[in-house]
Coordinates of C-alpha atoms and ligand atoms in Angstrom, one line a residue:
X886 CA -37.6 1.9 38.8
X887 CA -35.1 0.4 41.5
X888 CA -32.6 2.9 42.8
X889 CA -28.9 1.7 43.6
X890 CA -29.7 2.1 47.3
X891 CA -26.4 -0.5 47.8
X892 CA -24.1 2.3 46.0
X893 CA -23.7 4.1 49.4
X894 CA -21.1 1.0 50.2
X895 CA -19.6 0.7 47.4
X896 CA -16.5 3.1 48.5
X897 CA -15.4 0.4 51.1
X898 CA -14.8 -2.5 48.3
X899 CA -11.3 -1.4 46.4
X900 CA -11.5 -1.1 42.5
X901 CA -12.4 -4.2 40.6
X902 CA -13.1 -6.0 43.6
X903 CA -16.8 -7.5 43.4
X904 CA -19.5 -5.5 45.6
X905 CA -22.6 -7.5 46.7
X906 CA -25.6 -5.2 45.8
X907 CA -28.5 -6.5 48.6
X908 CA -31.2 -4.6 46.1
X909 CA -30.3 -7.0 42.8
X910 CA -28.8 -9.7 45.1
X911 CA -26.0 -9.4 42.2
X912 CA -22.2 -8.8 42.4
X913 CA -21.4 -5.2 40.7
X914 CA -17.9 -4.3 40.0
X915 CA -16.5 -1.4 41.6
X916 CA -16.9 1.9 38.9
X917 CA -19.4 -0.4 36.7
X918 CA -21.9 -0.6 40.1
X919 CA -24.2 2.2 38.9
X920 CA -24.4 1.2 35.2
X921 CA -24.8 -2.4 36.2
X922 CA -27.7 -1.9 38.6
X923 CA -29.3 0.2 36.6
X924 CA -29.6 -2.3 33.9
X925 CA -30.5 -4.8 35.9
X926 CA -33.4 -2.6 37.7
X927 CA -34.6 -1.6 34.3
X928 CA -34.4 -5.2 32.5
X929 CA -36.9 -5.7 35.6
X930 CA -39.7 -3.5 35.7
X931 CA -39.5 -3.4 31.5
X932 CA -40.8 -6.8 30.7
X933 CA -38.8 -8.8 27.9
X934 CA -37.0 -5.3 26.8
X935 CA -33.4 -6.9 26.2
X936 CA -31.4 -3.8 27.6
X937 CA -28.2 -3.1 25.6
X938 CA -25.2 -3.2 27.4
X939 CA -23.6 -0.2 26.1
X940 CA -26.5 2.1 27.4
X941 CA -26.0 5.5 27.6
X942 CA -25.6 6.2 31.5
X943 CA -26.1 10.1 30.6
X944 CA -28.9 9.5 29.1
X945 CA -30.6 7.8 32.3
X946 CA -29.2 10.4 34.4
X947 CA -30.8 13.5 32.7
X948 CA -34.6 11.1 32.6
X949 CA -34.9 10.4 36.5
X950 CA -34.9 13.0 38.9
X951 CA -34.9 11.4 41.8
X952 CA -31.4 10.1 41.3
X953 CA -29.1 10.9 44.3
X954 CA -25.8 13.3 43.9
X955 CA -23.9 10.1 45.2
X956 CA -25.5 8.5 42.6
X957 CA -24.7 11.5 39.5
X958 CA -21.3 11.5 40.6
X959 CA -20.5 8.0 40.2
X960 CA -22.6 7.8 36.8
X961 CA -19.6 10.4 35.8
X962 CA -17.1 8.0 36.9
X963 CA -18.4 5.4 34.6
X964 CA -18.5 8.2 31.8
X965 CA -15.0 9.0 32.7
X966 CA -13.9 5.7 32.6
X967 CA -15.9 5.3 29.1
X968 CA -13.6 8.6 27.8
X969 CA -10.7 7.2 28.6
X970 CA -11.6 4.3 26.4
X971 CA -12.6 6.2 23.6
X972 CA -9.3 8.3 23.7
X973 CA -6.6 5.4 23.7
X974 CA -8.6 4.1 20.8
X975 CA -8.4 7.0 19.0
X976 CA -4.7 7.1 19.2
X977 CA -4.4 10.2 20.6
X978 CA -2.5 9.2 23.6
X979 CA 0.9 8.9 23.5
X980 CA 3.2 6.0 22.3
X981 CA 3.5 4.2 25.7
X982 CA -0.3 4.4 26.5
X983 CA -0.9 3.7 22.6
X984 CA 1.6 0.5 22.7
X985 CA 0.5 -1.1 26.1
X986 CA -3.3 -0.9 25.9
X987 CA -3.2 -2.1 22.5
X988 CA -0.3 -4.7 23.0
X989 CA -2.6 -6.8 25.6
X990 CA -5.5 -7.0 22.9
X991 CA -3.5 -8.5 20.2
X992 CA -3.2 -12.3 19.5
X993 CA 0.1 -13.3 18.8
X994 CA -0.5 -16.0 16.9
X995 CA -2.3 -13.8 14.5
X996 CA 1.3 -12.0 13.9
X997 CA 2.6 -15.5 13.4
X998 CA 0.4 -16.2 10.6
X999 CA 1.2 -13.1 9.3
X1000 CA 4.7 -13.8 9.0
X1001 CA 4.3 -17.2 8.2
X1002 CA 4.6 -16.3 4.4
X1003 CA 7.2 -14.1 4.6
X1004 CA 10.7 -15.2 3.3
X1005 CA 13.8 -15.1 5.3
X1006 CA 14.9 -11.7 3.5
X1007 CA 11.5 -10.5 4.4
X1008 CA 11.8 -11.8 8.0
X1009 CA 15.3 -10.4 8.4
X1010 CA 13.6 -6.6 7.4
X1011 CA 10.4 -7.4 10.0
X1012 CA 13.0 -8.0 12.6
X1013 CA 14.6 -5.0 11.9
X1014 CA 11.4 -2.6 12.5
X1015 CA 10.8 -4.8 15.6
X1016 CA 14.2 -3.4 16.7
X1017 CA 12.9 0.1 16.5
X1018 CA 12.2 1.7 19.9
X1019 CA 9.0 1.9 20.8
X1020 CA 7.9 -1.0 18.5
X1021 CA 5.5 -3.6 20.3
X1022 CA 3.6 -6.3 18.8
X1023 CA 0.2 -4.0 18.5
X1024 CA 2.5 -1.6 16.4
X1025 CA 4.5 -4.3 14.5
X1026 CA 1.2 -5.8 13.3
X1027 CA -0.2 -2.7 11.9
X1028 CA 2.8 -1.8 10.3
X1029 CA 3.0 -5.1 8.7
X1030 CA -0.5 -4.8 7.7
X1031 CA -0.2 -1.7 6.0
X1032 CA 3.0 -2.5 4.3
X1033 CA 5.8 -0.9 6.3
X1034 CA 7.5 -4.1 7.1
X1035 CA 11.1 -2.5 6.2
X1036 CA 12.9 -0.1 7.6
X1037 CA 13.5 2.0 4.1
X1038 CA 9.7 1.7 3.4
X1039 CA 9.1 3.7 6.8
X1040 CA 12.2 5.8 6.1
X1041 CA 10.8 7.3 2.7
X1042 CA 7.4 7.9 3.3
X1043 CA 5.8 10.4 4.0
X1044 CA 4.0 10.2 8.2
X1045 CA 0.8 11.1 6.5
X1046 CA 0.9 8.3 4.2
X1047 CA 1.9 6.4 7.3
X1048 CA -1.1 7.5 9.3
X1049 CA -3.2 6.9 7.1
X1050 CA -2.8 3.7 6.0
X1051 CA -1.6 2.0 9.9
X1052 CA -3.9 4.3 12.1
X1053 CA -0.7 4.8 14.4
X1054 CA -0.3 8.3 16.1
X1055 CA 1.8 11.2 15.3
X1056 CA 4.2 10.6 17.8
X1057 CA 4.6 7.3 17.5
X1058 CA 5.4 7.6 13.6
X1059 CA 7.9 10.7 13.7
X1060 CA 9.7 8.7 16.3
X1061 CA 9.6 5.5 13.9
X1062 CA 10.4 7.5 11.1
X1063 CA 13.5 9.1 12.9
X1064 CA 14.6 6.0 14.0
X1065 CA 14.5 4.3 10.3
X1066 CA 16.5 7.0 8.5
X1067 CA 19.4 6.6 11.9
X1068 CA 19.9 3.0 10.9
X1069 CA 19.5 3.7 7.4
X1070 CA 22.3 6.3 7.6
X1071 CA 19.9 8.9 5.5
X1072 CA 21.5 12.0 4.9
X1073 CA 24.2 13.6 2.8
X1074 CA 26.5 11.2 1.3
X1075 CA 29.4 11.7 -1.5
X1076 CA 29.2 11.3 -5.1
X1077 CA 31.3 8.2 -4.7
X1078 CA 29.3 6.7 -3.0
X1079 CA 26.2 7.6 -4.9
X1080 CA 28.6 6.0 -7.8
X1081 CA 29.7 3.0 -6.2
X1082 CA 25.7 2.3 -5.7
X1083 CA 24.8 2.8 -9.3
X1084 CA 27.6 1.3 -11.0
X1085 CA 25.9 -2.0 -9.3
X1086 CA 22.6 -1.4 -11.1
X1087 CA 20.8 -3.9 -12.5
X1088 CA 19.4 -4.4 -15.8
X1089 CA 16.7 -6.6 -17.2
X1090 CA 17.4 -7.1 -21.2
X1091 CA 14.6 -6.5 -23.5
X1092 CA 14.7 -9.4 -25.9
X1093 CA 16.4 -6.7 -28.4
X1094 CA 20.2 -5.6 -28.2
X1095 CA 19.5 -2.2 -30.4
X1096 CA 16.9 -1.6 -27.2
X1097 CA 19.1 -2.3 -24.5
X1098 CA 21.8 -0.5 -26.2
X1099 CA 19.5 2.6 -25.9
X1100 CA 18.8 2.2 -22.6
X1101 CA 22.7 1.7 -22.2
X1102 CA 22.8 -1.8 -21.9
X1103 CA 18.8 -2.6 -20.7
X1104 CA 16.4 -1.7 -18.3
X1105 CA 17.4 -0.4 -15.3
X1106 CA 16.2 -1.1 -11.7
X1107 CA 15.6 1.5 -8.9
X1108 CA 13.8 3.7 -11.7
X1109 CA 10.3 4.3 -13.1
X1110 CA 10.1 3.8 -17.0
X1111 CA 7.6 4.9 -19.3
X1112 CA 6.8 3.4 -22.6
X1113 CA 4.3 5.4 -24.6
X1114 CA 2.6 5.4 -28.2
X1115 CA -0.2 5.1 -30.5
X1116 CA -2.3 1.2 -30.1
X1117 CA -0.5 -1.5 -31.6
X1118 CA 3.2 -0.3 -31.0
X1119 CA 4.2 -2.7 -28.5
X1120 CA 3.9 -1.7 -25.3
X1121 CA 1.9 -4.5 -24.1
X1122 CA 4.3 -6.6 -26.0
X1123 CA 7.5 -5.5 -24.1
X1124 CA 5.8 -5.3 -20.8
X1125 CA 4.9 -9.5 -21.1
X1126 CA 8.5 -9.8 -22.5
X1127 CA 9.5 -7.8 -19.8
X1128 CA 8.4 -10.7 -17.2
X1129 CA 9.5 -13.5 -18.8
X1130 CA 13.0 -11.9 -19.3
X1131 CA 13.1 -10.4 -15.8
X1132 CA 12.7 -14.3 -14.6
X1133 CA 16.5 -15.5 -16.6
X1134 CA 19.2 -16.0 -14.3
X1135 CA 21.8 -12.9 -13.9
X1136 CA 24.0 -14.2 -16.7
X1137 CA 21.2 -14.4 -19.5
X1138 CA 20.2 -11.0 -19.1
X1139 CA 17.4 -11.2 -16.1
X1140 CA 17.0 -10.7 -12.7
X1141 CA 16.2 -14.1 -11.3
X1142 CA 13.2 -12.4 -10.4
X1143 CA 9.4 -12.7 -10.6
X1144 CA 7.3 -10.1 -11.8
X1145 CA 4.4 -8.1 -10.5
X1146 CA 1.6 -7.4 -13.6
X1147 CA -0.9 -4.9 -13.1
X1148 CA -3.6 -4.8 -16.3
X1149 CA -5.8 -2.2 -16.4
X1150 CA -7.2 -2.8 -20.0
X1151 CA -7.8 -6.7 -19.6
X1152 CA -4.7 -7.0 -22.5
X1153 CA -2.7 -9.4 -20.4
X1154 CA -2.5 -12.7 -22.3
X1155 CA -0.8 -15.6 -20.7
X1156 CA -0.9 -17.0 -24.2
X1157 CA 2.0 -14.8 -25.1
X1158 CA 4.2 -15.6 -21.8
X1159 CA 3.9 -19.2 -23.0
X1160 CA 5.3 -18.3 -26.5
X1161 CA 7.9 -15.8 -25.0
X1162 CA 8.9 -18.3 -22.2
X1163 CA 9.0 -21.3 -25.0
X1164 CA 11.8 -18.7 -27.0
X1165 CA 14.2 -18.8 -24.4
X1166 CA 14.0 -22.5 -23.7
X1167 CA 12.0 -22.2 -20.3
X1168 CA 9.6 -24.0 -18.7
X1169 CA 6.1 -22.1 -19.2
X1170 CA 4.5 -23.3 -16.1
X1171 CA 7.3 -21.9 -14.0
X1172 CA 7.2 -18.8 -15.8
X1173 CA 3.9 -18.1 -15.7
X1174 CA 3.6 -19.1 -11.8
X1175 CA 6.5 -16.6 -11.0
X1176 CA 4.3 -13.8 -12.6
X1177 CA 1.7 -12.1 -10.0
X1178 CA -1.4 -10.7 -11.9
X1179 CA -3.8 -8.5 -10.6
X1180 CA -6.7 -6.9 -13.3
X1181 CA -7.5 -3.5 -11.9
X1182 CA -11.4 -2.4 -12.6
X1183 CA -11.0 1.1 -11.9
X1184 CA -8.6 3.7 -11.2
X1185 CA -9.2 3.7 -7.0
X1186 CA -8.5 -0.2 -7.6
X1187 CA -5.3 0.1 -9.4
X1188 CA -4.1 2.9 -7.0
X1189 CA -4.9 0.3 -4.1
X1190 CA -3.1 -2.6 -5.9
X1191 CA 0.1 -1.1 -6.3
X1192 CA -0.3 0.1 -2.5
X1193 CA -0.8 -3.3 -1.7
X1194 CA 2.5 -4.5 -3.8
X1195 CA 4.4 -3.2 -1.0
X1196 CA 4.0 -6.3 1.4
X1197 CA 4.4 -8.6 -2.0
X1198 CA 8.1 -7.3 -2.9
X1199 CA 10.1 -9.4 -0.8
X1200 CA 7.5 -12.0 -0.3
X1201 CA 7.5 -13.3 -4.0
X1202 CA 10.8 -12.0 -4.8
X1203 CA 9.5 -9.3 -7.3
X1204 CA 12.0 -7.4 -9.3
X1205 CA 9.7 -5.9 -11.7
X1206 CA 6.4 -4.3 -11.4
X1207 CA 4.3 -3.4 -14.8
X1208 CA 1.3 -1.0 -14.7
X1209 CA -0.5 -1.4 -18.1
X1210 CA -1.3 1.1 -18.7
X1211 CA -0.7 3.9 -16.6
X1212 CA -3.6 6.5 -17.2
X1213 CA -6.3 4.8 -18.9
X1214 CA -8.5 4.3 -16.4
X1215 CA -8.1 7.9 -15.1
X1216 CA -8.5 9.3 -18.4
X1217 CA -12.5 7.4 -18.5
X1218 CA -13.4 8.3 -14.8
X1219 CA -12.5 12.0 -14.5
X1220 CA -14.5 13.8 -17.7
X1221 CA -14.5 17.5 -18.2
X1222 CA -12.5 20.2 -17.1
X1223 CA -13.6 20.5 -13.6
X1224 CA -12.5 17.4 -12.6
X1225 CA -8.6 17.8 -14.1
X1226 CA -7.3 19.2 -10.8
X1227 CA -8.3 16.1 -9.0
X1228 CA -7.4 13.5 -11.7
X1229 CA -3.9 14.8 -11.7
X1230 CA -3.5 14.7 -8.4
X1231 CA -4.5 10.8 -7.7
X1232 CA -2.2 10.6 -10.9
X1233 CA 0.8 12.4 -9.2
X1234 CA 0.1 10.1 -6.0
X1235 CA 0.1 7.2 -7.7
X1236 CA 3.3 7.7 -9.5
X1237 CA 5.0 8.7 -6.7
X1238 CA 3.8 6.0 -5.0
X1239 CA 5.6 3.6 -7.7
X1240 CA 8.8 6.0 -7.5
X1241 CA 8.8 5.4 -3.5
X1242 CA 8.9 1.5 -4.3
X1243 CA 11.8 1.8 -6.5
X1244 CA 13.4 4.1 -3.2
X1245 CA 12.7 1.1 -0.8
X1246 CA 13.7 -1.6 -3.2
X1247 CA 16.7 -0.4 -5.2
X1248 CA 16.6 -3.7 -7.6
X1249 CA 13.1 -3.2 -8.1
X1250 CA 12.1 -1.9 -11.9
X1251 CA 9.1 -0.4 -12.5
X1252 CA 7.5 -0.2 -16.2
X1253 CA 4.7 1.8 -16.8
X1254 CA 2.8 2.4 -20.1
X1255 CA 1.2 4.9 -21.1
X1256 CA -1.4 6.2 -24.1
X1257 CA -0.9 9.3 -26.2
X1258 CA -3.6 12.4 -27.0
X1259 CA -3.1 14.4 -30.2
X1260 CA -2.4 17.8 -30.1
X1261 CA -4.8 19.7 -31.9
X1262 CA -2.7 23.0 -32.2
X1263 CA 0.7 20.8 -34.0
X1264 CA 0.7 21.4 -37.9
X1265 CA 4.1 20.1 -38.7
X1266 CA 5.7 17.3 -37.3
X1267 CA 4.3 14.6 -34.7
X1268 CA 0.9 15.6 -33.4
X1269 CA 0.8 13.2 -30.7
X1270 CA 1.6 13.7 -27.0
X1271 CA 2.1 11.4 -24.2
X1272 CA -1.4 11.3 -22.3
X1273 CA -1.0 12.8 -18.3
X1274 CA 0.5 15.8 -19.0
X1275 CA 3.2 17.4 -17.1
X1276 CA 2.2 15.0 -13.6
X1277 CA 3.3 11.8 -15.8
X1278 CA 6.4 13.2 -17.8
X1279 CA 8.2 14.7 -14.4
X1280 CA 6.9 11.3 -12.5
X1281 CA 9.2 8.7 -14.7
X1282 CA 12.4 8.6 -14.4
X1283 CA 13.0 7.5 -17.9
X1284 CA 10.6 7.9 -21.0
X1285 CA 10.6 6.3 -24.0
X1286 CA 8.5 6.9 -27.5
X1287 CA 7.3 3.8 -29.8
X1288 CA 5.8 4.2 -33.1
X1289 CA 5.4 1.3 -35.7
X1290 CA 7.8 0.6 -38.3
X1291 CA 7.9 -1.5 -41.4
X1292 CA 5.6 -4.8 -40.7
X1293 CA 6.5 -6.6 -37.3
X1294 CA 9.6 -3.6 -36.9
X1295 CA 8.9 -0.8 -34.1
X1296 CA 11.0 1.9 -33.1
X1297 CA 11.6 3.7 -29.6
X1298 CA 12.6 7.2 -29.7
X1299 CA 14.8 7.8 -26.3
X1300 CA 12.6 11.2 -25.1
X1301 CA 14.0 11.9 -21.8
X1302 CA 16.8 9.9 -19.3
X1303 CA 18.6 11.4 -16.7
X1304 CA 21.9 10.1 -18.1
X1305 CA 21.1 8.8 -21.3
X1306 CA 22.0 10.6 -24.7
X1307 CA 19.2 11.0 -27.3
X1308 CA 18.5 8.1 -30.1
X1309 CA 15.9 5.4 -31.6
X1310 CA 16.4 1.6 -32.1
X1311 CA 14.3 -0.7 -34.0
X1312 CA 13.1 -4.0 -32.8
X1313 CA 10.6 -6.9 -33.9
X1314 CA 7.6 -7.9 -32.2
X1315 CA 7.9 -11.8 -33.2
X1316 CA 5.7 -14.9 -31.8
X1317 CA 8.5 -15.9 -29.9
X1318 CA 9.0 -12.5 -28.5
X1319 CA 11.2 -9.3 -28.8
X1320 CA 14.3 -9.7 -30.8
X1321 CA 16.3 -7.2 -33.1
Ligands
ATP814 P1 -2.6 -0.5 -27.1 O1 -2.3 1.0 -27.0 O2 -3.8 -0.7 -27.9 O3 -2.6 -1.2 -25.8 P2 0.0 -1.7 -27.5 O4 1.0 -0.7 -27.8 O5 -0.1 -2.2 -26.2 O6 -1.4 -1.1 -28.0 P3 0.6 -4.3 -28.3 O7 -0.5 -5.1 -27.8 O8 1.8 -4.3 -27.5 O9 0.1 -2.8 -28.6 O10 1.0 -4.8 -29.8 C1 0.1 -5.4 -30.6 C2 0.9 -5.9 -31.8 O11 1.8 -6.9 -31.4 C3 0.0 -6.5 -32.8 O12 -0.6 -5.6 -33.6 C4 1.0 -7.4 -33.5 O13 1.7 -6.6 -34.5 C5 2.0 -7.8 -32.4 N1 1.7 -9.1 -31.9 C6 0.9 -9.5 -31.0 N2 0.9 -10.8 -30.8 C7 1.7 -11.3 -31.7 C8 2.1 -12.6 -32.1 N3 1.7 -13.7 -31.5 N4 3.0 -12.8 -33.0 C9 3.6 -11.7 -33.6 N5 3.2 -10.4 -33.4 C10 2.3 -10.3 -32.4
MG815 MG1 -1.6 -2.4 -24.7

């Protein structure tokens, strides 16, 4: 094998200047001279062995003996160099190292295209995290990309869940987070002020006065709420009225919204929108196109959907997110008793995840559904039980009961509300809709 004889030289020529190797008659690069001659000699007394570019130098080192100390210590140069590498892409360097390095390798017109979708509200938030110190375009992209394109959405979650999902480093997170929560003006605040902010809720009507009047005066944004009951009690029924109704203009009881439809039991029926959107006197094909669907196929697919809602929020203007239903999928994938531990964990996630959307976007509403189990040990009085235990009933903010009435009538029992007293109210399940 051909030695790098022309190495000796190589400390006169200063870093990344070309050195002219008279063994290869090749030009190295200074700190790539070893590992490039190397190659070379080896491509030439191997015949038609392609040598890979990323070859290990150690690995060379360790097999030839007759390798010169010169030589050894510049093949740990090259390793050196190699680490350094390795470590600013593993993040572990700190923000100014992590931003720079990265910031050169990124295309800007990929961030363009990114934002190119994005809606002038959605924009004005991207700008915002752009402001944050420390924030370059490598950082800004995988922000974006992982859904923290507002300031409250990297506010209120947690720098795990940040990690995780962007790749950034520790540092660079807890400085972003720190940052958000300044301009946000998190912290202690007075009641009136907490009261000046919900007096300004929203409320999406349900079709039915008696059910808006329980949830005193209709569904609420900036809250989770739960509709369970047996099969056939309406809580698919609601969840498509639901998005037609959170599409009306302020005035008529909506949001001027479109609405985000997640379906984990293949029950969605654009059928049904058409009928709802055809009682109100609205034209289908707008309705249906301002409803985002999404079938989730399993429960790691559902959790990811709902992650992925994040970026869609401002984008389409969503003011209403519908998981139907909740827990079914968890309830088939994690059998027997071993596996309850885990399934209520994911569970827990995944509702918080929900409750953290509602947190960033305070005119969001989410509506989940939700199955019931009987309880085998109940006698006297209603033997079923919302399905997801404990996990599901602390997770929403609001839970509500529905069990079938006379013919078309339901009922929803009022089961637990932060601020809301006790009742039922009876509605209709129509073809046009929900009505009284
Ligand atoms: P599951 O737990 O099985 O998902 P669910 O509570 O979601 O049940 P829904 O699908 O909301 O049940 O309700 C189904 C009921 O809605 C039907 O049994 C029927 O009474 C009523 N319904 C569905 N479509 C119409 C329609 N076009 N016209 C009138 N009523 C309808
Ligand atoms: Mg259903």
């Amino acid at each position: 094998m051909a030695k790098a004889s022309g190495t000796n030289n190589q400390s006169q020529s200063a870093v990344g200047e070309p050195y002219f190797c008279e063994e290869c008659k090749r030009n190295h690069t200074k700190g790539k001279i070893y590992k490039e001659h190397l190659n070379f000699a080896k491509f030439e007394s191997v015949e038609d062995k392609v040598v890979d570019d990323n070859i290990e130098i150690s690995d060379l080192v360790s097999n030839d003996d007759s390798i010169s100390k010169e030589e050894e210590a510049l093949s740990y140069e090259v390793e050196e160099i190699e680490d350094v590498d390795k470590v600013i892409d593993e993040d572990d360097l700190d923000e100014e190292v992590d931003e720079d390095d990265l910031d050169e390798e990124i295309d800007e017109d990929d961030l363009d295209d990114e934002l190119e979708n994005y809606t002038d509200d959605a924009n004005a938030c991207v700008e915002a995290v752009k402001k944050l110190p420390g924030v370059g375009e490598a950082t800004l992209k995988k922000l974006i990309k992982a859904g923290f394109s507002s300031l409250e959405s990297i506010a209120y979650t947690p720098p795990t869940i940040i990690q995780k999902e962007s790749g950034l480093g520790d540092k660079t997170i807890e400085k972003l987070i720190k940052a958000s929560m300044e301009k946000l003006g998190i912290g202690f605040k007075s009641a009136e002020v907490v009261w000046e902010h919900r007096k300004n809720i929203a409320r999406i009507t349900s079709g039915s006065q008696e059910l808006d009047n329980l949830f005193g005066g209709g569904i609420e944004t900036g809250c989770v709420i739960e509709f369970f009951g047996e099969f056939r009690t309406g809580k698919t029924q609601l969840a498509h009225q639901l998005c037609v109704n959170v599409q009306l203009p302020k005035e008529a009881g909506g949001l001027n919204g479109s609405a985000l439809y997640i379906d984990t039991e293949g029950t969605f029926r654009p059928e049904r929108i058409i009928q709802m959107a055809e009682g109100h006197d609205l034209d289908h094909k707008k309705v249906l196109k301002n409803i985002v669907f999404g079938r989730a196929y399993n429960s790691d697919h559902q959790v990811m959907l709902v992650k992925e809602a994040t970026n869609l929020i401002k984008e389409k203007n969503i003011k209403l997110i519908i998981v139907d239903s909740l827990i079914g999928h968890f309830r088939s994938e994690y059998i027997g008793r071993g596996t309850l531990a885990n399934r209520q964990q994911t569970i827990n996630g995944h509702l918080h995840d929900l409750l953290r959307l509602t947190d960033i976007f305070p005119d969001l509403c989410v509506v989940v559904t939700n199955q019931v189990q009987s309880k085998p040990d109940v006698f006297y009085g209603n033997p079923t039980v919302a399905a997801g235990g404990n996990i599901v009933a602390h997770g929403s903010t609001i839970r509500v009961y529905l069990r079938k009435g006379k013919g078309e009538q339901r009922v929803a029992k009022m089961i637990d509300a932060p601020h809301l007293p006790d009742g039922e109210a009876v509605f209709s399940i129509t073809e046009n809709g929900i009505i009284d």
